[in-house]
Amino acid sequence: MDDFWGLDNEGHLVLFHQVWRPYNQVMLLLFWDLIRCPYKDKKQLHSNPLKIIGFWVDTNLGTISIPLSAINDAITAIDTFLATPSCQPILREWARLTGYLNWVLNVFPWGQPALTKLYHKMSGKTRFYAPIFINASVTVDLTWFKLTMPKAIGVRLSEVALWPLDKAADIIFHTDATLTSAISFVYSNQAFIYQIQPPPLHASKPDIFFFK
């Protein structure tokens, strides 16, 4: 069992273990208590935005970002790396920097090309304490990364920041799909189900993303 995430209406709180928590969260915790599933009470968090493995997730705005301190830490890591004496950090430092910047890419995905040259320099090398020379291409890419990151950090899950009420929509569809059974649609109190036929012999089977 790993992490669980959910939604609830703002202000829909109940008192549980001397803490006001969202009702839906409390229902889950009560179920865990019932089946004697262990959990750490201090980890049962709720807020908006909510910090998840270092990322700030705002469900109302549909955004994922990192705090300014994390951005500054990434910039410092790049500066320290580029300032290595003789421009020859050991392989372990290359791996450490790329690992940290890979984490940043979760909220800065358009920065991926800037790490290509780093991976090329590390490719095929296994001696962690062997020095690797920083060439001009790596310097240019990392400099672009650190200068662009503060201005372009953050991911939006939707172009719409605030959703209107349901009554503002012309029509509302509810839909779902399974990999083996059917595709279904529900609207205006009418339901439509389209059964999935087996693909012809030797044909490629569509995956769940195709049906979605």
mmCIF file with all atom_site columns, C-alpha atoms in Angstrom:
data_model
loop_
_atom_site.group_PDB
_atom_site.id
_atom_site.type_symbol
_atom_site.label_atom_id
_atom_site.label_alt_id
_atom_site.label_comp_id
_atom_site.label_asym_id
_atom_site.label_entity_id
_atom_site.label_seq_id
_atom_site.pdbx_PDB_ins_code
_atom_site.Cartn_x
_atom_site.Cartn_y
_atom_site.Cartn_z
_atom_site.occupancy
_atom_site.B_iso_or_equiv
_atom_site.pdbx_formal_charge
_atom_site.auth_seq_id
_atom_site.auth_comp_id
_atom_site.auth_asym_id
_atom_site.auth_atom_id
_atom_site.pdbx_PDB_model_num
ATOM 1   C CA . MET A 1 1   ? 0.000   0.000   0.000   1.00 0.00 ? 1   MET A CA 1
ATOM 2   C CA . ASP A 1 2   ? 1.348   3.405   -0.944  1.00 0.00 ? 2   ASP A CA 1
ATOM 3   C CA . ASP A 1 3   ? 0.021   6.966   -0.928  1.00 0.00 ? 3   ASP A CA 1
ATOM 4   C CA . PHE A 1 4   ? -3.656  7.858   -1.315  1.00 0.00 ? 4   PHE A CA 1
ATOM 5   C CA . TRP A 1 5   ? -4.943  11.210  -2.533  1.00 0.00 ? 5   TRP A CA 1
ATOM 6   C CA . GLY A 1 6   ? -8.461  12.526  -2.692  1.00 0.00 ? 6   GLY A CA 1
ATOM 7   C CA . LEU A 1 7   ? -10.733 15.550  -2.892  1.00 0.00 ? 7   LEU A CA 1
ATOM 8   C CA . ASP A 1 8   ? -13.382 17.002  -0.642  1.00 0.00 ? 8   ASP A CA 1
ATOM 9   C CA . ASN A 1 9   ? -15.468 20.154  -0.459  1.00 0.00 ? 9   ASN A CA 1
ATOM 10  C CA . GLU A 1 10  ? -13.840 23.076  1.299   1.00 0.00 ? 10  GLU A CA 1
ATOM 11  C CA . GLY A 1 11  ? -14.954 23.321  4.910   1.00 0.00 ? 11  GLY A CA 1
ATOM 12  C CA . HIS A 1 12  ? -16.323 19.754  4.957   1.00 0.00 ? 12  HIS A CA 1
ATOM 13  C CA . LEU A 1 13  ? -14.386 18.896  8.128   1.00 0.00 ? 13  LEU A CA 1
ATOM 14  C CA . VAL A 1 14  ? -14.885 16.571  11.077  1.00 0.00 ? 14  VAL A CA 1
ATOM 15  C CA . LEU A 1 15  ? -12.872 16.165  14.261  1.00 0.00 ? 15  LEU A CA 1
ATOM 16  C CA . PHE A 1 16  ? -10.669 13.071  14.247  1.00 0.00 ? 16  PHE A CA 1
ATOM 17  C CA . HIS A 1 17  ? -7.817  12.398  16.668  1.00 0.00 ? 17  HIS A CA 1
ATOM 18  C CA . GLN A 1 18  ? -8.118  15.980  17.966  1.00 0.00 ? 18  GLN A CA 1
ATOM 19  C CA . VAL A 1 19  ? -7.574  17.384  14.462  1.00 0.00 ? 19  VAL A CA 1
ATOM 20  C CA . TRP A 1 20  ? -10.134 18.816  12.041  1.00 0.00 ? 20  TRP A CA 1
ATOM 21  C CA . ARG A 1 21  ? -9.821  16.826  8.833   1.00 0.00 ? 21  ARG A CA 1
ATOM 22  C CA . PRO A 1 22  ? -11.771 16.461  5.566   1.00 0.00 ? 22  PRO A CA 1
ATOM 23  C CA . TYR A 1 23  ? -14.723 14.108  5.930   1.00 0.00 ? 23  TYR A CA 1
ATOM 24  C CA . ASN A 1 24  ? -13.634 11.804  3.099   1.00 0.00 ? 24  ASN A CA 1
ATOM 25  C CA . GLN A 1 25  ? -10.176 11.477  4.598   1.00 0.00 ? 25  GLN A CA 1
ATOM 26  C CA . VAL A 1 26  ? -11.632 10.572  7.987   1.00 0.00 ? 26  VAL A CA 1
ATOM 27  C CA . MET A 1 27  ? -13.831 7.892   6.409   1.00 0.00 ? 27  MET A CA 1
ATOM 28  C CA . LEU A 1 28  ? -10.723 6.294   4.925   1.00 0.00 ? 28  LEU A CA 1
ATOM 29  C CA . LEU A 1 29  ? -8.855  6.474   8.232   1.00 0.00 ? 29  LEU A CA 1
ATOM 30  C CA . LEU A 1 30  ? -11.800 4.916   10.061  1.00 0.00 ? 30  LEU A CA 1
ATOM 31  C CA . PHE A 1 31  ? -11.778 2.084   7.548   1.00 0.00 ? 31  PHE A CA 1
ATOM 32  C CA . TRP A 1 32  ? -8.061  1.582   8.092   1.00 0.00 ? 32  TRP A CA 1
ATOM 33  C CA . ASP A 1 33  ? -8.681  1.494   11.838  1.00 0.00 ? 33  ASP A CA 1
ATOM 34  C CA . LEU A 1 34  ? -11.420 -1.078  11.298  1.00 0.00 ? 34  LEU A CA 1
ATOM 35  C CA . ILE A 1 35  ? -9.180  -3.434  9.325   1.00 0.00 ? 35  ILE A CA 1
ATOM 36  C CA . ARG A 1 36  ? -6.208  -2.602  11.567  1.00 0.00 ? 36  ARG A CA 1
ATOM 37  C CA . CYS A 1 37  ? -4.170  -1.137  8.759   1.00 0.00 ? 37  CYS A CA 1
ATOM 38  C CA . PRO A 1 38  ? -1.256  0.785   10.315  1.00 0.00 ? 38  PRO A CA 1
ATOM 39  C CA . TYR A 1 39  ? -0.635  4.409   9.361   1.00 0.00 ? 39  TYR A CA 1
ATOM 40  C CA . LYS A 1 40  ? 1.151   7.414   10.794  1.00 0.00 ? 40  LYS A CA 1
ATOM 41  C CA . ASP A 1 41  ? -1.319  10.016  11.944  1.00 0.00 ? 41  ASP A CA 1
ATOM 42  C CA . LYS A 1 42  ? 1.099   12.903  11.370  1.00 0.00 ? 42  LYS A CA 1
ATOM 43  C CA . LYS A 1 43  ? 1.294   12.010  7.678   1.00 0.00 ? 43  LYS A CA 1
ATOM 44  C CA . GLN A 1 44  ? -2.455  12.361  7.089   1.00 0.00 ? 44  GLN A CA 1
ATOM 45  C CA . LEU A 1 45  ? -2.255  15.863  5.674   1.00 0.00 ? 45  LEU A CA 1
ATOM 46  C CA . HIS A 1 46  ? -4.731  18.139  3.968   1.00 0.00 ? 46  HIS A CA 1
ATOM 47  C CA . SER A 1 47  ? -4.554  21.649  2.567   1.00 0.00 ? 47  SER A CA 1
ATOM 48  C CA . ASN A 1 48  ? -4.678  23.529  -0.681  1.00 0.00 ? 48  ASN A CA 1
ATOM 49  C CA . PRO A 1 49  ? -2.062  23.832  -1.960  1.00 0.00 ? 49  PRO A CA 1
ATOM 50  C CA . LEU A 1 50  ? -0.628  20.598  -0.581  1.00 0.00 ? 50  LEU A CA 1
ATOM 51  C CA . LYS A 1 51  ? 3.058   19.729  -0.545  1.00 0.00 ? 51  LYS A CA 1
ATOM 52  C CA . ILE A 1 52  ? 3.647   16.295  -2.100  1.00 0.00 ? 52  ILE A CA 1
ATOM 53  C CA . ILE A 1 53  ? 7.230   14.943  -2.251  1.00 0.00 ? 53  ILE A CA 1
ATOM 54  C CA . GLY A 1 54  ? 8.508   18.497  -2.450  1.00 0.00 ? 54  GLY A CA 1
ATOM 55  C CA . PHE A 1 55  ? 5.993   19.764  -5.028  1.00 0.00 ? 55  PHE A CA 1
ATOM 56  C CA . TRP A 1 56  ? 3.229   22.241  -4.270  1.00 0.00 ? 56  TRP A CA 1
ATOM 57  C CA . VAL A 1 57  ? -0.012  20.939  -5.794  1.00 0.00 ? 57  VAL A CA 1
ATOM 58  C CA . ASP A 1 58  ? -2.896  23.406  -6.067  1.00 0.00 ? 58  ASP A CA 1
ATOM 59  C CA . THR A 1 59  ? -6.058  21.526  -7.021  1.00 0.00 ? 59  THR A CA 1
ATOM 60  C CA . ASN A 1 60  ? -8.139  24.688  -7.416  1.00 0.00 ? 60  ASN A CA 1
ATOM 61  C CA . LEU A 1 61  ? -5.765  26.309  -9.889  1.00 0.00 ? 61  LEU A CA 1
ATOM 62  C CA . GLY A 1 62  ? -4.614  23.005  -11.372 1.00 0.00 ? 62  GLY A CA 1
ATOM 63  C CA . THR A 1 63  ? -0.926  23.800  -10.927 1.00 0.00 ? 63  THR A CA 1
ATOM 64  C CA . ILE A 1 64  ? 2.173   21.960  -9.729  1.00 0.00 ? 64  ILE A CA 1
ATOM 65  C CA . SER A 1 65  ? 5.237   23.944  -8.690  1.00 0.00 ? 65  SER A CA 1
ATOM 66  C CA . ILE A 1 66  ? 8.202   23.957  -6.335  1.00 0.00 ? 66  ILE A CA 1
ATOM 67  C CA . PRO A 1 67  ? 9.098   26.558  -3.697  1.00 0.00 ? 67  PRO A CA 1
ATOM 68  C CA . LEU A 1 68  ? 11.545  29.366  -4.409  1.00 0.00 ? 68  LEU A CA 1
ATOM 69  C CA . SER A 1 69  ? 14.045  27.762  -2.034  1.00 0.00 ? 69  SER A CA 1
ATOM 70  C CA . ALA A 1 70  ? 14.168  24.637  -4.221  1.00 0.00 ? 70  ALA A CA 1
ATOM 71  C CA . ILE A 1 71  ? 14.758  26.770  -7.317  1.00 0.00 ? 71  ILE A CA 1
ATOM 72  C CA . ASN A 1 72  ? 17.598  28.577  -5.562  1.00 0.00 ? 72  ASN A CA 1
ATOM 73  C CA . ASP A 1 73  ? 19.060  25.244  -4.444  1.00 0.00 ? 73  ASP A CA 1
ATOM 74  C CA . ALA A 1 74  ? 19.055  24.025  -8.052  1.00 0.00 ? 74  ALA A CA 1
ATOM 75  C CA . ILE A 1 75  ? 20.783  27.207  -9.223  1.00 0.00 ? 75  ILE A CA 1
ATOM 76  C CA . THR A 1 76  ? 23.384  26.870  -6.467  1.00 0.00 ? 76  THR A CA 1
ATOM 77  C CA . ALA A 1 77  ? 23.986  23.235  -7.411  1.00 0.00 ? 77  ALA A CA 1
ATOM 78  C CA . ILE A 1 78  ? 24.587  24.219  -11.042 1.00 0.00 ? 78  ILE A CA 1
ATOM 79  C CA . ASP A 1 79  ? 26.916  27.083  -10.088 1.00 0.00 ? 79  ASP A CA 1
ATOM 80  C CA . THR A 1 80  ? 28.890  24.841  -7.737  1.00 0.00 ? 80  THR A CA 1
ATOM 81  C CA . PHE A 1 81  ? 29.188  22.175  -10.416 1.00 0.00 ? 81  PHE A CA 1
ATOM 82  C CA . LEU A 1 82  ? 30.393  24.609  -13.087 1.00 0.00 ? 82  LEU A CA 1
ATOM 83  C CA . ALA A 1 83  ? 32.886  26.143  -10.651 1.00 0.00 ? 83  ALA A CA 1
ATOM 84  C CA . THR A 1 84  ? 34.620  22.816  -9.982  1.00 0.00 ? 84  THR A CA 1
ATOM 85  C CA . PRO A 1 85  ? 38.423  23.278  -10.037 1.00 0.00 ? 85  PRO A CA 1
ATOM 86  C CA . SER A 1 86  ? 39.936  22.360  -13.407 1.00 0.00 ? 86  SER A CA 1
ATOM 87  C CA . CYS A 1 87  ? 36.344  21.946  -14.701 1.00 0.00 ? 87  CYS A CA 1
ATOM 88  C CA . GLN A 1 88  ? 36.546  18.230  -13.935 1.00 0.00 ? 88  GLN A CA 1
ATOM 89  C CA . PRO A 1 89  ? 33.891  17.060  -11.452 1.00 0.00 ? 89  PRO A CA 1
ATOM 90  C CA . ILE A 1 90  ? 33.976  13.372  -10.629 1.00 0.00 ? 90  ILE A CA 1
ATOM 91  C CA . LEU A 1 91  ? 31.287  11.105  -12.071 1.00 0.00 ? 91  LEU A CA 1
ATOM 92  C CA . ARG A 1 92  ? 29.450  11.009  -8.740  1.00 0.00 ? 92  ARG A CA 1
ATOM 93  C CA . GLU A 1 93  ? 28.943  14.785  -8.875  1.00 0.00 ? 93  GLU A CA 1
ATOM 94  C CA . TRP A 1 94  ? 27.632  14.526  -12.434 1.00 0.00 ? 94  TRP A CA 1
ATOM 95  C CA . ALA A 1 95  ? 25.153  11.875  -11.308 1.00 0.00 ? 95  ALA A CA 1
ATOM 96  C CA . ARG A 1 96  ? 24.140  13.905  -8.264  1.00 0.00 ? 96  ARG A CA 1
ATOM 97  C CA . LEU A 1 97  ? 23.438  17.029  -10.319 1.00 0.00 ? 97  LEU A CA 1
ATOM 98  C CA . THR A 1 98  ? 21.511  15.242  -13.066 1.00 0.00 ? 98  THR A CA 1
ATOM 99  C CA . GLY A 1 99  ? 19.450  13.418  -10.455 1.00 0.00 ? 99  GLY A CA 1
ATOM 100 C CA . TYR A 1 100 ? 18.459  16.676  -8.786  1.00 0.00 ? 100 TYR A CA 1
ATOM 101 C CA . LEU A 1 101 ? 17.709  18.431  -12.068 1.00 0.00 ? 101 LEU A CA 1
ATOM 102 C CA . ASN A 1 102 ? 15.644  15.443  -13.177 1.00 0.00 ? 102 ASN A CA 1
ATOM 103 C CA . TRP A 1 103 ? 13.441  16.043  -10.149 1.00 0.00 ? 103 TRP A CA 1
ATOM 104 C CA . VAL A 1 104 ? 13.080  19.693  -11.201 1.00 0.00 ? 104 VAL A CA 1
ATOM 105 C CA . LEU A 1 105 ? 11.997  18.550  -14.675 1.00 0.00 ? 105 LEU A CA 1
ATOM 106 C CA . ASN A 1 106 ? 8.690   17.424  -13.177 1.00 0.00 ? 106 ASN A CA 1
ATOM 107 C CA . VAL A 1 107 ? 7.716   21.099  -13.079 1.00 0.00 ? 107 VAL A CA 1
ATOM 108 C CA . PHE A 1 108 ? 10.071  22.287  -15.820 1.00 0.00 ? 108 PHE A CA 1
ATOM 109 C CA . PRO A 1 109 ? 9.627   19.637  -18.566 1.00 0.00 ? 109 PRO A CA 1
ATOM 110 C CA . TRP A 1 110 ? 10.808  21.918  -21.379 1.00 0.00 ? 110 TRP A CA 1
ATOM 111 C CA . GLY A 1 111 ? 14.219  21.909  -19.709 1.00 0.00 ? 111 GLY A CA 1
ATOM 112 C CA . GLN A 1 112 ? 14.853  18.291  -20.718 1.00 0.00 ? 112 GLN A CA 1
ATOM 113 C CA . PRO A 1 113 ? 17.023  19.074  -23.789 1.00 0.00 ? 113 PRO A CA 1
ATOM 114 C CA . ALA A 1 114 ? 19.455  20.938  -21.527 1.00 0.00 ? 114 ALA A CA 1
ATOM 115 C CA . LEU A 1 115 ? 20.426  17.672  -19.821 1.00 0.00 ? 115 LEU A CA 1
ATOM 116 C CA . THR A 1 116 ? 21.159  15.751  -23.018 1.00 0.00 ? 116 THR A CA 1
ATOM 117 C CA . LYS A 1 117 ? 24.839  16.701  -23.155 1.00 0.00 ? 117 LYS A CA 1
ATOM 118 C CA . LEU A 1 118 ? 25.287  15.783  -19.492 1.00 0.00 ? 118 LEU A CA 1
ATOM 119 C CA . TYR A 1 119 ? 24.060  12.271  -20.153 1.00 0.00 ? 119 TYR A CA 1
ATOM 120 C CA . HIS A 1 120 ? 26.273  11.996  -23.219 1.00 0.00 ? 120 HIS A CA 1
ATOM 121 C CA . LYS A 1 121 ? 29.309  12.856  -21.100 1.00 0.00 ? 121 LYS A CA 1
ATOM 122 C CA . MET A 1 122 ? 28.333  10.285  -18.456 1.00 0.00 ? 122 MET A CA 1
ATOM 123 C CA . SER A 1 123 ? 27.425  7.542   -20.914 1.00 0.00 ? 123 SER A CA 1
ATOM 124 C CA . GLY A 1 124 ? 29.387  4.324   -20.486 1.00 0.00 ? 124 GLY A CA 1
ATOM 125 C CA . LYS A 1 125 ? 31.293  5.533   -17.431 1.00 0.00 ? 125 LYS A CA 1
ATOM 126 C CA . THR A 1 126 ? 31.137  3.551   -14.189 1.00 0.00 ? 126 THR A CA 1
ATOM 127 C CA . ARG A 1 127 ? 34.026  4.789   -12.023 1.00 0.00 ? 127 ARG A CA 1
ATOM 128 C CA . PHE A 1 128 ? 32.308  7.151   -9.587  1.00 0.00 ? 128 PHE A CA 1
ATOM 129 C CA . TYR A 1 129 ? 35.500  8.962   -8.611  1.00 0.00 ? 129 TYR A CA 1
ATOM 130 C CA . ALA A 1 130 ? 36.829  9.428   -12.136 1.00 0.00 ? 130 ALA A CA 1
ATOM 131 C CA . PRO A 1 131 ? 36.934  13.092  -13.251 1.00 0.00 ? 131 PRO A CA 1
ATOM 132 C CA . ILE A 1 132 ? 34.961  14.138  -16.335 1.00 0.00 ? 132 ILE A CA 1
ATOM 133 C CA . PHE A 1 133 ? 35.748  17.366  -18.156 1.00 0.00 ? 133 PHE A CA 1
ATOM 134 C CA . ILE A 1 134 ? 32.982  19.965  -18.503 1.00 0.00 ? 134 ILE A CA 1
ATOM 135 C CA . ASN A 1 135 ? 32.925  21.046  -22.135 1.00 0.00 ? 135 ASN A CA 1
ATOM 136 C CA . ALA A 1 136 ? 31.453  24.224  -23.610 1.00 0.00 ? 136 ALA A CA 1
ATOM 137 C CA . SER A 1 137 ? 28.177  22.544  -24.626 1.00 0.00 ? 137 SER A CA 1
ATOM 138 C CA . VAL A 1 138 ? 27.458  21.412  -21.073 1.00 0.00 ? 138 VAL A CA 1
ATOM 139 C CA . THR A 1 139 ? 28.275  24.878  -19.739 1.00 0.00 ? 139 THR A CA 1
ATOM 140 C CA . VAL A 1 140 ? 25.940  26.563  -22.233 1.00 0.00 ? 140 VAL A CA 1
ATOM 141 C CA . ASP A 1 141 ? 23.078  24.149  -21.529 1.00 0.00 ? 141 ASP A CA 1
ATOM 142 C CA . LEU A 1 142 ? 23.353  24.379  -17.747 1.00 0.00 ? 142 LEU A CA 1
ATOM 143 C CA . THR A 1 143 ? 23.602  28.161  -17.901 1.00 0.00 ? 143 THR A CA 1
ATOM 144 C CA . TRP A 1 144 ? 20.433  28.285  -19.998 1.00 0.00 ? 144 TRP A CA 1
ATOM 145 C CA . PHE A 1 145 ? 18.746  25.909  -17.552 1.00 0.00 ? 145 PHE A CA 1
ATOM 146 C CA . LYS A 1 146 ? 19.490  28.013  -14.473 1.00 0.00 ? 146 LYS A CA 1
ATOM 147 C CA . LEU A 1 147 ? 18.542  31.307  -16.174 1.00 0.00 ? 147 LEU A CA 1
ATOM 148 C CA . THR A 1 148 ? 15.300  30.011  -17.682 1.00 0.00 ? 148 THR A CA 1
ATOM 149 C CA . MET A 1 149 ? 14.079  27.890  -14.777 1.00 0.00 ? 149 MET A CA 1
ATOM 150 C CA . PRO A 1 150 ? 12.991  30.723  -12.404 1.00 0.00 ? 150 PRO A CA 1
ATOM 151 C CA . LYS A 1 151 ? 10.880  32.308  -15.166 1.00 0.00 ? 151 LYS A CA 1
ATOM 152 C CA . ALA A 1 152 ? 9.308   29.128  -16.523 1.00 0.00 ? 152 ALA A CA 1
ATOM 153 C CA . ILE A 1 153 ? 8.848   26.857  -13.518 1.00 0.00 ? 153 ILE A CA 1
ATOM 154 C CA . GLY A 1 154 ? 5.479   25.230  -12.896 1.00 0.00 ? 154 GLY A CA 1
ATOM 155 C CA . VAL A 1 155 ? 3.027   22.982  -14.712 1.00 0.00 ? 155 VAL A CA 1
ATOM 156 C CA . ARG A 1 156 ? -0.615  23.778  -15.408 1.00 0.00 ? 156 ARG A CA 1
ATOM 157 C CA . LEU A 1 157 ? -3.022  20.861  -15.657 1.00 0.00 ? 157 LEU A CA 1
ATOM 158 C CA . SER A 1 158 ? -5.541  22.963  -17.558 1.00 0.00 ? 158 SER A CA 1
ATOM 159 C CA . GLU A 1 159 ? -5.679  26.237  -19.453 1.00 0.00 ? 159 GLU A CA 1
ATOM 160 C CA . VAL A 1 160 ? -8.774  27.140  -17.421 1.00 0.00 ? 160 VAL A CA 1
ATOM 161 C CA . ALA A 1 161 ? -7.912  28.480  -13.973 1.00 0.00 ? 161 ALA A CA 1
ATOM 162 C CA . LEU A 1 162 ? -11.460 28.657  -12.584 1.00 0.00 ? 162 LEU A CA 1
ATOM 163 C CA . TRP A 1 163 ? -14.199 26.307  -13.746 1.00 0.00 ? 163 TRP A CA 1
ATOM 164 C CA . PRO A 1 164 ? -17.746 27.657  -14.124 1.00 0.00 ? 164 PRO A CA 1
ATOM 165 C CA . LEU A 1 165 ? -20.730 26.012  -12.487 1.00 0.00 ? 165 LEU A CA 1
ATOM 166 C CA . ASP A 1 166 ? -22.161 22.924  -14.164 1.00 0.00 ? 166 ASP A CA 1
ATOM 167 C CA . LYS A 1 167 ? -25.262 24.857  -15.175 1.00 0.00 ? 167 LYS A CA 1
ATOM 168 C CA . ALA A 1 168 ? -23.096 27.022  -17.439 1.00 0.00 ? 168 ALA A CA 1
ATOM 169 C CA . ALA A 1 169 ? -22.341 24.011  -19.657 1.00 0.00 ? 169 ALA A CA 1
ATOM 170 C CA . ASP A 1 170 ? -24.464 23.248  -22.710 1.00 0.00 ? 170 ASP A CA 1
ATOM 171 C CA . ILE A 1 171 ? -24.289 19.516  -22.033 1.00 0.00 ? 171 ILE A CA 1
ATOM 172 C CA . ILE A 1 172 ? -22.481 17.332  -19.498 1.00 0.00 ? 172 ILE A CA 1
ATOM 173 C CA . PHE A 1 173 ? -21.143 13.886  -20.389 1.00 0.00 ? 173 PHE A CA 1
ATOM 174 C CA . HIS A 1 174 ? -19.944 11.206  -18.001 1.00 0.00 ? 174 HIS A CA 1
ATOM 175 C CA . THR A 1 175 ? -17.812 8.573   -19.658 1.00 0.00 ? 175 THR A CA 1
ATOM 176 C CA . ASP A 1 176 ? -15.646 5.601   -18.815 1.00 0.00 ? 176 ASP A CA 1
ATOM 177 C CA . ALA A 1 177 ? -13.799 2.852   -20.631 1.00 0.00 ? 177 ALA A CA 1
ATOM 178 C CA . THR A 1 178 ? -12.369 -0.550  -19.880 1.00 0.00 ? 178 THR A CA 1
ATOM 179 C CA . LEU A 1 179 ? -9.740  -2.501  -21.743 1.00 0.00 ? 179 LEU A CA 1
ATOM 180 C CA . THR A 1 180 ? -11.894 -5.580  -22.333 1.00 0.00 ? 180 THR A CA 1
ATOM 181 C CA . SER A 1 181 ? -15.587 -4.752  -21.961 1.00 0.00 ? 181 SER A CA 1
ATOM 182 C CA . ALA A 1 182 ? -17.069 -1.537  -23.268 1.00 0.00 ? 182 ALA A CA 1
ATOM 183 C CA . ILE A 1 183 ? -17.033 2.212   -23.667 1.00 0.00 ? 183 ILE A CA 1
ATOM 184 C CA . SER A 1 184 ? -19.887 3.994   -21.909 1.00 0.00 ? 184 SER A CA 1
ATOM 185 C CA . PHE A 1 185 ? -21.440 7.458   -22.021 1.00 0.00 ? 185 PHE A CA 1
ATOM 186 C CA . VAL A 1 186 ? -24.101 8.980   -19.793 1.00 0.00 ? 186 VAL A CA 1
ATOM 187 C CA . TYR A 1 187 ? -25.859 12.292  -20.422 1.00 0.00 ? 187 TYR A CA 1
ATOM 188 C CA . SER A 1 188 ? -29.345 13.751  -19.977 1.00 0.00 ? 188 SER A CA 1
ATOM 189 C CA . ASN A 1 189 ? -30.295 10.696  -17.893 1.00 0.00 ? 189 ASN A CA 1
ATOM 190 C CA . GLN A 1 190 ? -29.570 8.441   -20.861 1.00 0.00 ? 190 GLN A CA 1
ATOM 191 C CA . ALA A 1 191 ? -26.901 5.777   -20.945 1.00 0.00 ? 191 ALA A CA 1
ATOM 192 C CA . PHE A 1 192 ? -25.116 4.399   -23.989 1.00 0.00 ? 192 PHE A CA 1
ATOM 193 C CA . ILE A 1 193 ? -22.776 1.428   -23.894 1.00 0.00 ? 193 ILE A CA 1
ATOM 194 C CA . TYR A 1 194 ? -20.688 0.280   -26.838 1.00 0.00 ? 194 TYR A CA 1
ATOM 195 C CA . GLN A 1 195 ? -19.316 -3.212  -26.488 1.00 0.00 ? 195 GLN A CA 1
ATOM 196 C CA . ILE A 1 196 ? -15.722 -3.734  -27.502 1.00 0.00 ? 196 ILE A CA 1
ATOM 197 C CA . GLN A 1 197 ? -15.379 -6.365  -30.193 1.00 0.00 ? 197 GLN A CA 1
ATOM 198 C CA . PRO A 1 198 ? -12.282 -8.594  -30.206 1.00 0.00 ? 198 PRO A CA 1
ATOM 199 C CA . PRO A 1 199 ? -9.721  -7.354  -32.751 1.00 0.00 ? 199 PRO A CA 1
ATOM 200 C CA . PRO A 1 200 ? -9.150  -9.410  -35.898 1.00 0.00 ? 200 PRO A CA 1
ATOM 201 C CA . LEU A 1 201 ? -6.542  -12.127 -35.759 1.00 0.00 ? 201 LEU A CA 1
ATOM 202 C CA . HIS A 1 202 ? -2.973  -10.780 -35.914 1.00 0.00 ? 202 HIS A CA 1
ATOM 203 C CA . ALA A 1 203 ? -4.221  -7.210  -35.471 1.00 0.00 ? 203 ALA A CA 1
ATOM 204 C CA . SER A 1 204 ? -2.610  -4.932  -32.910 1.00 0.00 ? 204 SER A CA 1
ATOM 205 C CA . LYS A 1 205 ? -4.638  -4.667  -29.732 1.00 0.00 ? 205 LYS A CA 1
ATOM 206 C CA . PRO A 1 206 ? -5.525  -1.072  -28.771 1.00 0.00 ? 206 PRO A CA 1
ATOM 207 C CA . ASP A 1 207 ? -4.518  -0.059  -25.268 1.00 0.00 ? 207 ASP A CA 1
ATOM 208 C CA . ILE A 1 208 ? -6.554  1.714   -22.596 1.00 0.00 ? 208 ILE A CA 1
ATOM 209 C CA . PHE A 1 209 ? -5.220  5.131   -23.657 1.00 0.00 ? 209 PHE A CA 1
ATOM 210 C CA . PHE A 1 210 ? -6.784  4.633   -27.089 1.00 0.00 ? 210 PHE A CA 1
ATOM 211 C CA . PHE A 1 211 ? -10.193 4.032   -25.526 1.00 0.00 ? 211 PHE A CA 1
ATOM 212 C CA . LYS A 1 212 ? -9.835  6.935   -23.109 1.00 0.00 ? 212 LYS A CA 1
#
